[in-house]
Amino acid sequence: MEIFSAIPLVWKWVVAIVTVLGAIAAFIHAVLYKRDSRAAVLWVAFILLAPLAGPIFYFLFGINRIRRRASSLRGSGRATGRHPKSRTRAEEVAHSHQFANLSKLMGTVTGLPLVSGNRFEPLQTGDEAFPIMLDAIASARQSVTLATYIFDRDPVGHRFLEALSQAVNRGVQVRVLVDAAGARYSFPTIVHALKKAGVPVARFLPTLVPFRNITINLRNHRKILIVDGLVGFTGGMNIRDGNCSIPGRGLKIRDTHFRVTGPIVSNMQAVFADDWQFASGEQLAGHPWFVPVAEEGPVVARSIVDGPDADVGRLKWALLAGISAARKSVRVVTPYFLPDQDLIATLNLAAMRGVTVDIVLPENNNLKIVHWATMAILWQVLMHGCRVWLASGVFDHSKIMVVDDQWSLIGSANWDPRSLRLNFEYNIECYDTELARQLSGMVDERIESARPVSLESVDSRPLPVKFRDGIARLFTPFL
C-alpha cells in the first residue's frame, strides 16, 4: 500500500484509464469475434470481473493472430497426390451408396480429392514405430521432412537427432519443424542441438519474438515425417522416451502411429511445405520434395487439414459427417474427450438410431483436470445409449475413429476444444474395409481390458468429486 500511495496521482489516472480502455477493447473483441458463445461468455465474465488481469490474459490467450494465405501457398506446381490410374477406385468410393454423401461433403469441406492406391501400416508404441522411422531416415537419399509437436532432448530425441545429422552429412536435404511450445517440454530444447548439428530447423509460432506474433494458446500439433517424398509417417506419436519401454520402468505412454505409402504422401508433404513456409519463409517445391508416387495399396484416402486459420472447422465437420453416416457402429479411441454440444447430440442421435457407439478413454490420464472435466459430461452421452469404457494400464494417447468397419479417421487430433478450435492438426480419412477392421480389432483389444462406465456410477460419485469435476468442466473452452 505504501508503494501504491507513493505513485503520483497523474500516473494513477493513466493506469486507471488504460485499464478501462483495455477492458472495453477486450470486451468488444470477445463479443464480435469469438466463434464459440460459451467461450465468449467466459471471457467476457473474466474481463468484467478482473478488468486488469482479464484483458491481459485475453490478448495473450484469447485472440487468434494467425493470418495465413493457405490457398496461395498451394498450387505452386507441386504434386497433388492424384494419380491418373487411381481415379476409378476413388470414384467407386465417392459414389458408393452408404458413403457417397460423406465423401462428397468432405470433398466440399476440404477442397481436396480422394486419393487411391495407398497403404497404411499401424505402429503401436514407440518400441515398434521409432526403429522403423529411424531406419527410413537412415535410408533417405534425397529428402527428409519432419514436423512434430514434442521433440524431447532425451535418449529417443538424440537418436533422431543423430539420424537427421547423418542424413545431412550424406547430402540429404533435411527440414525439421518443431512447435515452439512443444519444444519447451525439455530444457535445454532440442532446437539448439539440431542447429549445432547442421540440421535446418524452425520453430512454429515462437511466442515471444517478435511481440506481434504472440500466440501462446496456439499449437502446431501435427506429426508428419516424410522420406524421399515416398514414405510417410503420421498419427499421434511425439518424439520422446515416454513412448518406449524402459528397463525397470516399463511403458509410460501407449500411442498409435502409421507408416504410409502411396500418392497420399504427396498431400502430406504439401501440408508440411505450407507449415514450413509459414515458419521459415522458405518455399519447398518440386524435386526433391515432390516426386511421382506409385500406387501401393487398396486404401482410398483424403487429407483433412485443420487449424485456427483458413482451415478452421474441417475436423469437426469430419467427425459429425462420419457419425451421421454410421449404420451399425461408431468406435472412438481418444485420450481427451471434451466434445461440444453438436458432437454430443450427433453421438446420441446415432445411439438412438440403433448404432452401437463405443467411446474408449484412458482411465489413467496424464492431465487430471481434463479427466475431471470429462467425468462431468459423460452423463450426457451415457443417458442416451452410448457406451463409455475406461482403459486400464498406461496412459493411451491413441486417436482412432472407425465407422461400420469401413471408414476410418486417423491422425493427430483429439476430441477436445484445443484440437477442434486452437491447434493445427493433420488427419486422414480412409475408405477401406481391411484397414477399418484392423483398427476395430485394436479397439476391441482395449475394450477387453477396460472398465465400463455406467450412468449409475457417474451419478453416484460423492458430492465433493462431482463439484470438483463440475468446476473443471467450466474451463473446457480453455483446456
Short mmCIF file of C-alpha atoms in Angstrom, two decimals:
data_model
loop_
_atom_site.label_atom_id
_atom_site.label_comp_id
_atom_site.label_asym_id
_atom_site.label_seq_id
_atom_site.Cartn_x
_atom_site.Cartn_y
_atom_site.Cartn_z
CA MET A 1 0.00 0.00 0.00
CA GLU A 2 2.90 2.38 0.78
CA ILE A 3 4.34 1.76 -2.70
CA PHE A 4 0.96 2.46 -4.32
CA SER A 5 0.47 5.67 -2.29
CA ALA A 6 3.88 6.89 -3.46
CA ILE A 7 2.80 6.82 -7.12
CA PRO A 8 1.92 10.30 -8.42
CA LEU A 9 -1.79 10.93 -8.89
CA VAL A 10 -1.40 11.53 -12.62
CA TRP A 11 0.05 8.06 -13.11
CA LYS A 12 -2.79 6.53 -11.11
CA TRP A 13 -5.19 8.16 -13.53
CA VAL A 14 -3.17 6.89 -16.50
CA VAL A 15 -3.27 3.34 -15.17
CA ALA A 16 -6.99 3.61 -14.47
CA ILE A 17 -7.77 4.95 -17.95
CA VAL A 18 -5.59 2.31 -19.68
CA THR A 19 -7.27 -0.41 -17.60
CA VAL A 20 -10.77 0.77 -18.52
CA LEU A 21 -9.91 1.17 -22.22
CA GLY A 22 -8.23 -2.24 -22.29
CA ALA A 23 -11.25 -3.87 -20.69
CA ILE A 24 -13.60 -2.17 -23.16
CA ALA A 25 -11.47 -3.20 -26.13
CA ALA A 26 -11.21 -6.81 -24.91
CA PHE A 27 -14.95 -6.91 -24.19
CA ILE A 28 -15.86 -5.66 -27.70
CA HIS A 29 -13.40 -8.01 -29.40
CA ALA A 30 -14.68 -11.07 -27.48
CA VAL A 31 -18.31 -10.24 -28.31
CA LEU A 32 -17.60 -9.68 -32.00
CA TYR A 33 -15.04 -12.34 -32.85
CA LYS A 34 -15.22 -15.35 -30.51
CA ARG A 35 -16.80 -18.20 -32.52
CA ASP A 36 -17.88 -20.26 -29.52
CA SER A 37 -20.59 -18.49 -27.50
CA ARG A 38 -19.60 -20.32 -24.30
CA ALA A 39 -16.01 -19.19 -24.66
CA ALA A 40 -17.23 -15.66 -25.36
CA VAL A 41 -19.35 -15.66 -22.19
CA LEU A 42 -16.46 -16.92 -20.06
CA TRP A 43 -14.03 -14.39 -21.48
CA VAL A 44 -16.50 -11.52 -21.06
CA ALA A 45 -17.16 -12.54 -17.45
CA PHE A 46 -13.43 -12.75 -16.75
CA ILE A 47 -12.81 -9.35 -18.35
CA LEU A 48 -15.60 -7.69 -16.35
CA LEU A 49 -14.68 -9.32 -13.04
CA ALA A 50 -10.95 -8.73 -13.46
CA PRO A 51 -10.66 -5.56 -15.57
CA LEU A 52 -6.85 -5.52 -15.30
CA ALA A 53 -5.86 -9.18 -15.48
CA GLY A 54 -8.79 -10.18 -17.71
CA PRO A 55 -7.84 -8.09 -20.78
CA ILE A 56 -4.17 -9.06 -20.41
CA PHE A 57 -4.99 -12.77 -20.41
CA TYR A 58 -7.48 -12.28 -23.24
CA PHE A 59 -4.96 -10.54 -25.50
CA LEU A 60 -2.36 -13.21 -24.72
CA PHE A 61 -4.54 -16.33 -24.90
CA GLY A 62 -7.88 -15.44 -26.45
CA ILE A 63 -7.05 -13.87 -29.82
CA ASN A 64 -6.16 -15.81 -32.96
CA ARG A 65 -3.48 -13.79 -34.72
CA ILE A 66 -2.83 -16.36 -37.40
CA ARG A 67 -3.48 -14.95 -40.84
CA ARG A 68 -2.13 -17.43 -43.34
CA ARG A 69 -2.93 -17.27 -47.04
CA ALA A 70 -3.31 -21.03 -47.19
CA SER A 71 -4.60 -21.20 -50.74
CA SER A 72 -1.74 -19.08 -52.09
CA LEU A 73 0.85 -21.36 -50.53
CA ARG A 74 -0.52 -24.28 -52.53
CA GLY A 75 -0.86 -24.51 -56.30
CA SER A 76 2.81 -23.76 -56.91
CA GLY A 77 3.34 -26.62 -59.31
CA ARG A 78 3.95 -29.23 -56.66
CA ALA A 79 2.41 -32.70 -56.82
CA THR A 80 -1.18 -33.03 -55.66
CA GLY A 81 -1.07 -36.71 -54.80
CA ARG A 82 -3.50 -37.67 -57.54
CA HIS A 83 -2.62 -40.45 -59.94
CA PRO A 84 -4.35 -40.90 -63.32
CA LYS A 85 -4.82 -44.62 -62.80
CA SER A 86 -6.20 -44.16 -59.29
CA ARG A 87 -9.39 -42.33 -60.12
CA THR A 88 -11.56 -45.39 -60.74
CA ARG A 89 -11.33 -46.72 -57.21
CA ALA A 90 -11.78 -43.24 -55.72
CA GLU A 91 -14.86 -42.68 -57.85
CA GLU A 92 -16.27 -46.01 -56.70
CA VAL A 93 -15.99 -44.87 -53.10
CA ALA A 94 -17.35 -41.42 -53.92
CA HIS A 95 -20.46 -42.98 -55.46
CA SER A 96 -20.96 -45.93 -53.11
CA HIS A 97 -24.44 -45.93 -51.57
CA GLN A 98 -23.53 -45.51 -47.90
CA PHE A 99 -20.55 -43.18 -48.11
CA ALA A 100 -21.44 -41.12 -51.16
CA ASN A 101 -22.74 -38.21 -49.10
CA LEU A 102 -19.82 -38.44 -46.68
CA SER A 103 -17.19 -38.39 -49.44
CA LYS A 104 -19.00 -35.58 -51.26
CA LEU A 105 -19.24 -33.49 -48.08
CA MET A 106 -15.59 -33.95 -47.18
CA GLY A 107 -14.57 -33.04 -50.70
CA THR A 108 -16.52 -29.81 -50.33
CA VAL A 109 -15.17 -29.11 -46.83
CA THR A 110 -11.50 -29.80 -47.58
CA GLY A 111 -11.31 -28.84 -51.25
CA LEU A 112 -9.15 -31.94 -51.78
CA PRO A 113 -9.83 -35.04 -53.86
CA LEU A 114 -9.98 -38.65 -52.72
CA VAL A 115 -6.67 -40.38 -53.50
CA SER A 116 -6.49 -44.10 -54.27
CA GLY A 117 -3.64 -46.58 -54.09
CA ASN A 118 -2.44 -46.08 -50.52
CA ARG A 119 -1.27 -48.41 -47.77
CA PHE A 120 -1.44 -47.73 -44.03
CA GLU A 121 0.52 -49.82 -41.52
CA PRO A 122 -0.45 -49.23 -37.87
CA LEU A 123 2.50 -48.96 -35.49
CA GLN A 124 1.78 -49.23 -31.77
CA THR A 125 4.11 -47.66 -29.20
CA GLY A 126 7.49 -46.17 -29.86
CA ASP A 127 9.07 -49.59 -29.48
CA GLU A 128 7.51 -50.51 -32.80
CA ALA A 129 7.34 -47.13 -34.55
CA PHE A 130 10.66 -45.44 -33.76
CA PRO A 131 13.02 -48.12 -35.18
CA ILE A 132 11.06 -48.12 -38.46
CA MET A 133 11.08 -44.32 -38.61
CA LEU A 134 14.80 -44.18 -37.86
CA ASP A 135 15.54 -46.83 -40.48
CA ALA A 136 13.59 -44.77 -43.01
CA ILE A 137 15.67 -41.67 -42.20
CA ALA A 138 18.84 -43.76 -42.45
CA SER A 139 17.80 -44.93 -45.93
CA ALA A 140 16.99 -41.42 -47.20
CA ARG A 141 18.79 -40.41 -50.37
CA GLN A 142 17.04 -37.18 -51.39
CA SER A 143 14.98 -35.54 -48.66
CA VAL A 144 13.63 -35.79 -45.12
CA THR A 145 10.91 -33.56 -43.70
CA LEU A 146 9.81 -33.84 -40.07
CA ALA A 147 7.13 -31.90 -38.22
CA THR A 148 6.31 -32.70 -34.62
CA TYR A 149 4.73 -31.14 -31.57
CA ILE A 150 7.08 -32.52 -28.90
CA PHE A 151 10.71 -33.33 -29.73
CA ASP A 152 12.34 -34.03 -26.38
CA ARG A 153 16.05 -33.78 -25.71
CA ASP A 154 16.22 -37.28 -24.23
CA PRO A 155 17.73 -40.61 -25.44
CA VAL A 156 15.00 -41.08 -28.07
CA GLY A 157 15.33 -37.48 -29.19
CA HIS A 158 19.09 -37.88 -29.52
CA ARG A 159 18.60 -40.97 -31.69
CA PHE A 160 16.51 -38.91 -34.09
CA LEU A 161 18.98 -36.04 -33.84
CA GLU A 162 21.84 -38.36 -34.82
CA ALA A 163 19.87 -39.90 -37.70
CA LEU A 164 18.95 -36.46 -39.06
CA SER A 165 22.51 -35.19 -38.68
CA GLN A 166 23.88 -38.20 -40.55
CA ALA A 167 21.36 -37.63 -43.32
CA VAL A 168 22.56 -34.03 -43.68
CA ASN A 169 26.17 -35.25 -43.82
CA ARG A 170 25.21 -37.64 -46.65
CA GLY A 171 23.93 -34.70 -48.67
CA VAL A 172 20.23 -35.32 -47.99
CA GLN A 173 18.01 -32.23 -47.91
CA VAL A 174 16.53 -32.13 -44.37
CA ARG A 175 13.94 -29.79 -42.84
CA VAL A 176 12.68 -30.08 -39.25
CA LEU A 177 9.74 -28.13 -37.83
CA VAL A 178 9.07 -28.16 -34.08
CA ASP A 179 6.24 -26.40 -32.32
CA ALA A 180 7.65 -23.64 -30.12
CA ALA A 181 5.59 -24.69 -27.09
CA GLY A 182 6.25 -28.41 -27.62
CA ALA A 183 9.99 -27.79 -27.86
CA ARG A 184 9.97 -26.49 -24.28
CA TYR A 185 8.91 -29.84 -22.83
CA SER A 186 12.64 -30.40 -22.29
CA PHE A 187 15.34 -27.91 -21.34
CA PRO A 188 17.59 -27.07 -23.00
CA THR A 189 15.48 -27.65 -26.07
CA ILE A 190 16.43 -29.95 -28.95
CA VAL A 191 16.31 -26.97 -31.33
CA HIS A 192 19.74 -25.71 -30.33
CA ALA A 193 21.25 -29.18 -30.67
CA LEU A 194 19.73 -29.57 -34.14
CA LYS A 195 21.18 -26.25 -35.26
CA LYS A 196 24.57 -27.15 -33.85
CA ALA A 197 24.47 -30.43 -35.79
CA GLY A 198 23.78 -28.54 -39.01
CA VAL A 199 20.14 -29.65 -39.32
CA PRO A 200 17.88 -26.93 -40.80
CA VAL A 201 15.19 -26.39 -38.15
CA ALA A 202 12.43 -23.87 -37.50
CA ARG A 203 10.08 -23.30 -34.59
CA PHE A 204 6.38 -22.91 -35.29
CA LEU A 205 4.94 -19.80 -33.64
CA PRO A 206 7.69 -18.66 -31.29
CA THR A 207 5.70 -16.85 -28.63
CA LEU A 208 7.94 -14.02 -27.51
CA VAL A 209 9.78 -12.72 -30.57
CA PRO A 210 8.52 -10.82 -32.37
CA PHE A 211 5.90 -9.47 -29.97
CA ARG A 212 3.31 -9.05 -32.72
CA ASN A 213 3.22 -12.84 -33.16
CA ILE A 214 2.30 -13.67 -29.58
CA THR A 215 0.15 -16.80 -29.90
CA ILE A 216 0.68 -18.53 -26.59
CA ASN A 217 -2.51 -20.55 -26.79
CA LEU A 218 -1.99 -21.94 -30.32
CA ARG A 219 -0.05 -25.11 -31.17
CA ASN A 220 1.09 -26.97 -34.26
CA HIS A 221 0.03 -30.42 -33.11
CA ARG A 222 0.76 -32.19 -36.42
CA LYS A 223 3.09 -35.16 -36.62
CA ILE A 224 4.47 -35.75 -40.11
CA LEU A 225 7.66 -37.49 -41.25
CA ILE A 226 8.32 -37.97 -44.98
CA VAL A 227 11.36 -39.62 -46.54
CA ASP A 228 12.31 -39.02 -50.18
CA GLY A 229 8.73 -37.91 -50.88
CA LEU A 230 7.71 -41.58 -51.00
CA VAL A 231 7.26 -42.89 -47.45
CA GLY A 232 5.34 -41.05 -44.77
CA PHE A 233 4.59 -41.42 -41.08
CA THR A 234 1.76 -39.73 -39.22
CA GLY A 235 -0.51 -40.24 -36.22
CA GLY A 236 -0.42 -39.16 -32.61
CA MET A 237 3.12 -40.03 -31.52
CA ASN A 238 5.55 -37.40 -30.25
CA ILE A 239 9.31 -37.95 -30.18
CA ARG A 240 10.07 -38.73 -26.56
CA ASP A 241 11.17 -41.51 -24.20
CA GLY A 242 7.72 -41.99 -22.72
CA ASN A 243 6.57 -43.84 -25.84
CA CYS A 244 9.16 -46.59 -25.32
CA SER A 245 9.61 -49.36 -22.77
CA ILE A 246 12.45 -48.51 -20.42
CA PRO A 247 14.10 -51.21 -18.29
CA GLY A 248 12.86 -51.00 -14.73
CA ARG A 249 10.08 -48.60 -15.60
CA GLY A 250 8.16 -50.16 -18.45
CA LEU A 251 5.99 -48.21 -20.87
CA LYS A 252 4.66 -44.79 -19.86
CA ILE A 253 2.59 -43.84 -22.94
CA ARG A 254 0.71 -46.05 -25.37
CA ASP A 255 0.21 -44.46 -28.76
CA THR A 256 -0.55 -45.31 -32.39
CA HIS A 257 1.31 -44.11 -35.46
CA PHE A 258 1.09 -45.12 -39.13
CA ARG A 259 3.56 -45.86 -41.89
CA VAL A 260 2.01 -44.55 -45.09
CA THR A 261 2.87 -45.21 -48.72
CA GLY A 262 1.09 -44.23 -51.91
CA PRO A 263 0.01 -40.95 -53.54
CA ILE A 264 -1.43 -39.53 -50.28
CA VAL A 265 2.19 -38.99 -49.18
CA SER A 266 2.41 -36.07 -51.63
CA ASN A 267 -0.56 -34.47 -49.89
CA MET A 268 1.19 -34.95 -46.55
CA GLN A 269 4.27 -33.28 -47.98
CA ALA A 270 2.17 -30.32 -49.17
CA VAL A 271 0.91 -29.82 -45.60
CA PHE A 272 4.46 -29.81 -44.29
CA ALA A 273 5.57 -27.42 -47.03
CA ASP A 274 2.81 -24.94 -46.13
CA ASP A 275 3.79 -25.01 -42.44
CA TRP A 276 7.49 -24.77 -43.26
CA GLN A 277 6.99 -21.73 -45.49
CA PHE A 278 4.91 -20.06 -42.79
CA ALA A 279 7.55 -20.71 -40.11
CA SER A 280 10.75 -20.17 -42.11
CA GLY A 281 9.81 -18.24 -45.25
CA GLU A 282 11.34 -20.92 -47.48
CA GLN A 283 9.18 -22.47 -50.19
CA LEU A 284 9.61 -26.18 -50.87
CA ALA A 285 8.53 -27.06 -54.40
CA GLY A 286 9.44 -29.67 -56.98
CA HIS A 287 12.30 -32.14 -56.62
CA PRO A 288 13.44 -33.47 -54.13
CA TRP A 289 10.38 -32.70 -52.02
CA PHE A 290 7.69 -33.72 -54.51
CA VAL A 291 8.25 -36.76 -56.71
CA PRO A 292 5.96 -39.13 -58.67
CA VAL A 293 4.43 -41.64 -56.26
CA ALA A 294 3.12 -45.01 -57.43
CA GLU A 295 0.11 -46.84 -56.04
CA GLU A 296 0.95 -49.09 -53.12
CA GLY A 297 -2.28 -50.45 -51.63
CA PRO A 298 -6.08 -50.57 -51.52
CA VAL A 299 -6.86 -47.57 -49.29
CA VAL A 300 -8.69 -44.56 -50.69
CA ALA A 301 -7.77 -41.58 -48.53
CA ARG A 302 -8.06 -37.82 -48.17
CA SER A 303 -6.11 -35.31 -46.10
CA ILE A 304 -8.05 -33.25 -43.56
CA VAL A 305 -6.05 -30.17 -42.63
CA ASP A 306 -7.47 -28.27 -39.68
CA GLY A 307 -6.33 -25.17 -37.81
CA PRO A 308 -7.45 -21.85 -36.32
CA ASP A 309 -6.85 -20.03 -39.61
CA ALA A 310 -8.35 -20.67 -43.06
CA ASP A 311 -8.84 -24.37 -42.24
CA VAL A 312 -10.93 -23.94 -39.10
CA GLY A 313 -13.86 -26.32 -38.63
CA ARG A 314 -12.83 -29.05 -41.05
CA LEU A 315 -12.08 -31.62 -38.37
CA LYS A 316 -15.40 -31.06 -36.62
CA TRP A 317 -17.27 -31.49 -39.91
CA ALA A 318 -15.41 -34.76 -40.47
CA LEU A 319 -16.43 -36.08 -37.07
CA LEU A 320 -20.04 -35.03 -37.49
CA ALA A 321 -20.25 -36.45 -41.01
CA GLY A 322 -18.63 -39.74 -40.04
CA ILE A 323 -21.02 -40.29 -37.13
CA SER A 324 -24.03 -39.34 -39.26
CA ALA A 325 -23.03 -41.89 -41.92
CA ALA A 326 -22.96 -44.77 -39.42
CA ARG A 327 -25.49 -47.57 -39.68
CA LYS A 328 -24.00 -50.18 -37.36
CA SER A 329 -21.14 -48.88 -35.23
CA VAL A 330 -19.06 -45.87 -34.24
CA ARG A 331 -15.86 -46.61 -32.36
CA VAL A 332 -13.75 -43.85 -30.86
CA VAL A 333 -10.42 -44.01 -29.04
CA THR A 334 -9.15 -40.67 -27.77
CA PRO A 335 -7.04 -39.51 -24.80
CA TYR A 336 -9.09 -36.34 -24.27
CA PHE A 337 -12.88 -36.33 -24.63
CA LEU A 338 -14.47 -32.90 -24.28
CA PRO A 339 -16.85 -32.67 -27.27
CA ASP A 340 -19.12 -29.71 -27.77
CA GLN A 341 -22.91 -29.96 -27.81
CA ASP A 342 -23.05 -30.54 -31.58
CA LEU A 343 -20.86 -33.63 -31.31
CA ILE A 344 -22.64 -34.87 -28.20
CA ALA A 345 -26.02 -34.54 -29.93
CA THR A 346 -24.76 -36.36 -33.03
CA LEU A 347 -23.34 -39.23 -30.96
CA ASN A 348 -26.62 -39.50 -29.07
CA LEU A 349 -28.67 -39.47 -32.25
CA ALA A 350 -26.55 -42.29 -33.62
CA ALA A 351 -27.09 -44.35 -30.47
CA MET A 352 -30.82 -43.70 -30.56
CA ARG A 353 -30.88 -44.81 -34.21
CA GLY A 354 -29.58 -48.19 -33.05
CA VAL A 355 -25.92 -47.60 -33.86
CA THR A 356 -23.50 -49.10 -31.32
CA VAL A 357 -21.38 -46.21 -30.09
CA ASP A 358 -18.22 -47.12 -28.16
CA ILE A 359 -16.03 -44.42 -26.64
CA VAL A 360 -12.74 -45.67 -25.19
CA LEU A 361 -10.85 -43.32 -22.87
CA PRO A 362 -7.77 -43.81 -20.69
CA GLU A 363 -8.51 -44.47 -17.03
CA ASN A 364 -5.11 -43.04 -16.13
CA ASN A 365 -4.97 -39.63 -17.81
CA ASN A 366 -1.85 -37.51 -17.85
CA LEU A 367 -3.97 -34.36 -17.43
CA LYS A 368 -6.10 -34.69 -14.32
CA ILE A 369 -8.16 -31.58 -14.94
CA VAL A 370 -9.16 -32.90 -18.38
CA HIS A 371 -10.15 -36.25 -16.86
CA TRP A 372 -12.26 -34.46 -14.23
CA ALA A 373 -13.97 -32.31 -16.86
CA THR A 374 -14.67 -35.44 -18.93
CA MET A 375 -16.28 -37.20 -15.98
CA ALA A 376 -18.57 -34.19 -15.55
CA ILE A 377 -20.02 -34.54 -19.06
CA LEU A 378 -20.16 -38.33 -19.52
CA TRP A 379 -23.78 -38.50 -18.32
CA GLN A 380 -24.76 -36.57 -21.45
CA VAL A 381 -23.77 -39.47 -23.72
CA LEU A 382 -24.47 -42.34 -21.32
CA MET A 383 -28.12 -41.43 -20.80
CA HIS A 384 -28.88 -41.87 -24.50
CA GLY A 385 -27.19 -45.23 -25.01
CA CYS A 386 -23.56 -44.52 -25.87
CA ARG A 387 -21.11 -46.89 -24.22
CA VAL A 388 -18.05 -45.50 -22.45
CA TRP A 389 -15.02 -47.56 -21.47
CA LEU A 390 -12.05 -46.59 -19.28
CA ALA A 391 -8.99 -48.48 -20.48
CA SER A 392 -6.68 -49.57 -17.68
CA GLY A 393 -2.90 -49.65 -17.77
CA VAL A 394 -0.58 -46.97 -19.12
CA PHE A 395 -1.90 -43.70 -20.49
CA ASP A 396 -3.26 -44.26 -24.01
CA HIS A 397 -2.58 -41.32 -26.33
CA SER A 398 -4.01 -43.01 -29.47
CA LYS A 399 -6.54 -41.26 -31.72
CA ILE A 400 -8.72 -43.69 -33.72
CA MET A 401 -12.24 -43.48 -35.14
CA VAL A 402 -13.90 -46.32 -37.09
CA VAL A 403 -17.39 -46.32 -38.62
CA ASP A 404 -19.13 -49.56 -39.66
CA ASP A 405 -15.75 -51.26 -40.12
CA GLN A 406 -15.40 -49.42 -43.42
CA TRP A 407 -14.40 -45.78 -42.77
CA SER A 408 -11.55 -44.69 -40.51
CA LEU A 409 -10.19 -41.38 -39.28
CA ILE A 410 -6.60 -41.26 -38.06
CA GLY A 411 -4.15 -38.52 -37.22
CA SER A 412 -3.12 -36.06 -34.54
CA ALA A 413 -6.41 -34.61 -33.30
CA ASN A 414 -8.19 -35.26 -30.01
CA TRP A 415 -11.89 -34.81 -29.18
CA ASP A 416 -11.41 -31.58 -27.26
CA PRO A 417 -11.71 -27.82 -27.84
CA ARG A 418 -7.96 -27.41 -28.27
CA SER A 419 -7.84 -29.79 -31.24
CA LEU A 420 -11.16 -28.63 -32.66
CA ARG A 421 -10.53 -24.87 -32.41
CA LEU A 422 -6.97 -23.95 -31.43
CA ASN A 423 -4.46 -26.49 -32.72
CA PHE A 424 -3.11 -27.01 -36.21
CA GLU A 425 -3.98 -30.67 -36.80
CA TYR A 426 -3.49 -33.22 -39.57
CA ASN A 427 -5.84 -36.16 -40.05
CA ILE A 428 -6.61 -38.58 -42.86
CA GLU A 429 -9.96 -40.16 -43.69
CA CYS A 430 -9.60 -43.70 -45.03
CA TYR A 431 -12.10 -45.75 -47.02
CA ASP A 432 -11.05 -49.40 -46.74
CA THR A 433 -12.63 -52.39 -45.03
CA GLU A 434 -9.38 -54.21 -44.27
CA LEU A 435 -7.78 -51.20 -42.54
CA ALA A 436 -11.01 -50.38 -40.69
CA ARG A 437 -11.33 -53.92 -39.38
CA GLN A 438 -7.70 -53.91 -38.31
CA LEU A 439 -8.25 -50.71 -36.34
CA SER A 440 -11.54 -52.03 -34.96
CA GLY A 441 -9.63 -55.04 -33.66
CA MET A 442 -7.29 -52.66 -31.84
CA VAL A 443 -10.34 -51.03 -30.27
CA ASP A 444 -11.65 -54.46 -29.22
CA GLU A 445 -8.30 -55.19 -27.59
CA ARG A 446 -8.60 -52.07 -25.48
CA ILE A 447 -12.21 -52.77 -24.53
CA GLU A 448 -11.37 -56.30 -23.37
CA SER A 449 -9.27 -54.89 -20.54
CA ALA A 450 -11.36 -51.76 -19.97
CA ARG A 451 -13.89 -50.89 -17.28
CA PRO A 452 -17.39 -49.98 -18.50
CA VAL A 453 -18.75 -46.69 -17.19
CA SER A 454 -22.43 -46.70 -16.30
CA LEU A 455 -24.76 -43.78 -15.77
CA GLU A 456 -25.32 -45.05 -12.22
CA SER A 457 -21.59 -44.96 -11.44
CA VAL A 458 -21.32 -41.41 -12.73
CA ASP A 459 -24.36 -40.28 -10.76
CA SER A 460 -23.15 -41.98 -7.57
CA ARG A 461 -19.88 -40.06 -7.34
CA PRO A 462 -19.51 -38.27 -4.00
CA LEU A 463 -20.72 -34.68 -3.99
CA PRO A 464 -17.22 -33.19 -3.48
CA VAL A 465 -15.98 -35.18 -6.50
CA LYS A 466 -18.94 -34.01 -8.60
CA PHE A 467 -18.26 -30.43 -7.57
CA ARG A 468 -14.56 -30.73 -8.43
CA ASP A 469 -15.39 -32.23 -11.83
CA GLY A 470 -18.04 -29.58 -12.46
CA ILE A 471 -15.57 -26.79 -11.74
CA ALA A 472 -13.10 -28.42 -14.15
CA ARG A 473 -15.82 -28.54 -16.81
CA LEU A 474 -16.19 -24.75 -16.63
CA PHE A 475 -12.67 -24.47 -18.04
CA THR A 476 -13.44 -26.75 -21.01
CA PRO A 477 -13.08 -23.96 -23.61
CA PHE A 478 -9.52 -23.35 -22.40
CA LEU A 479 -8.33 -26.96 -21.97
#
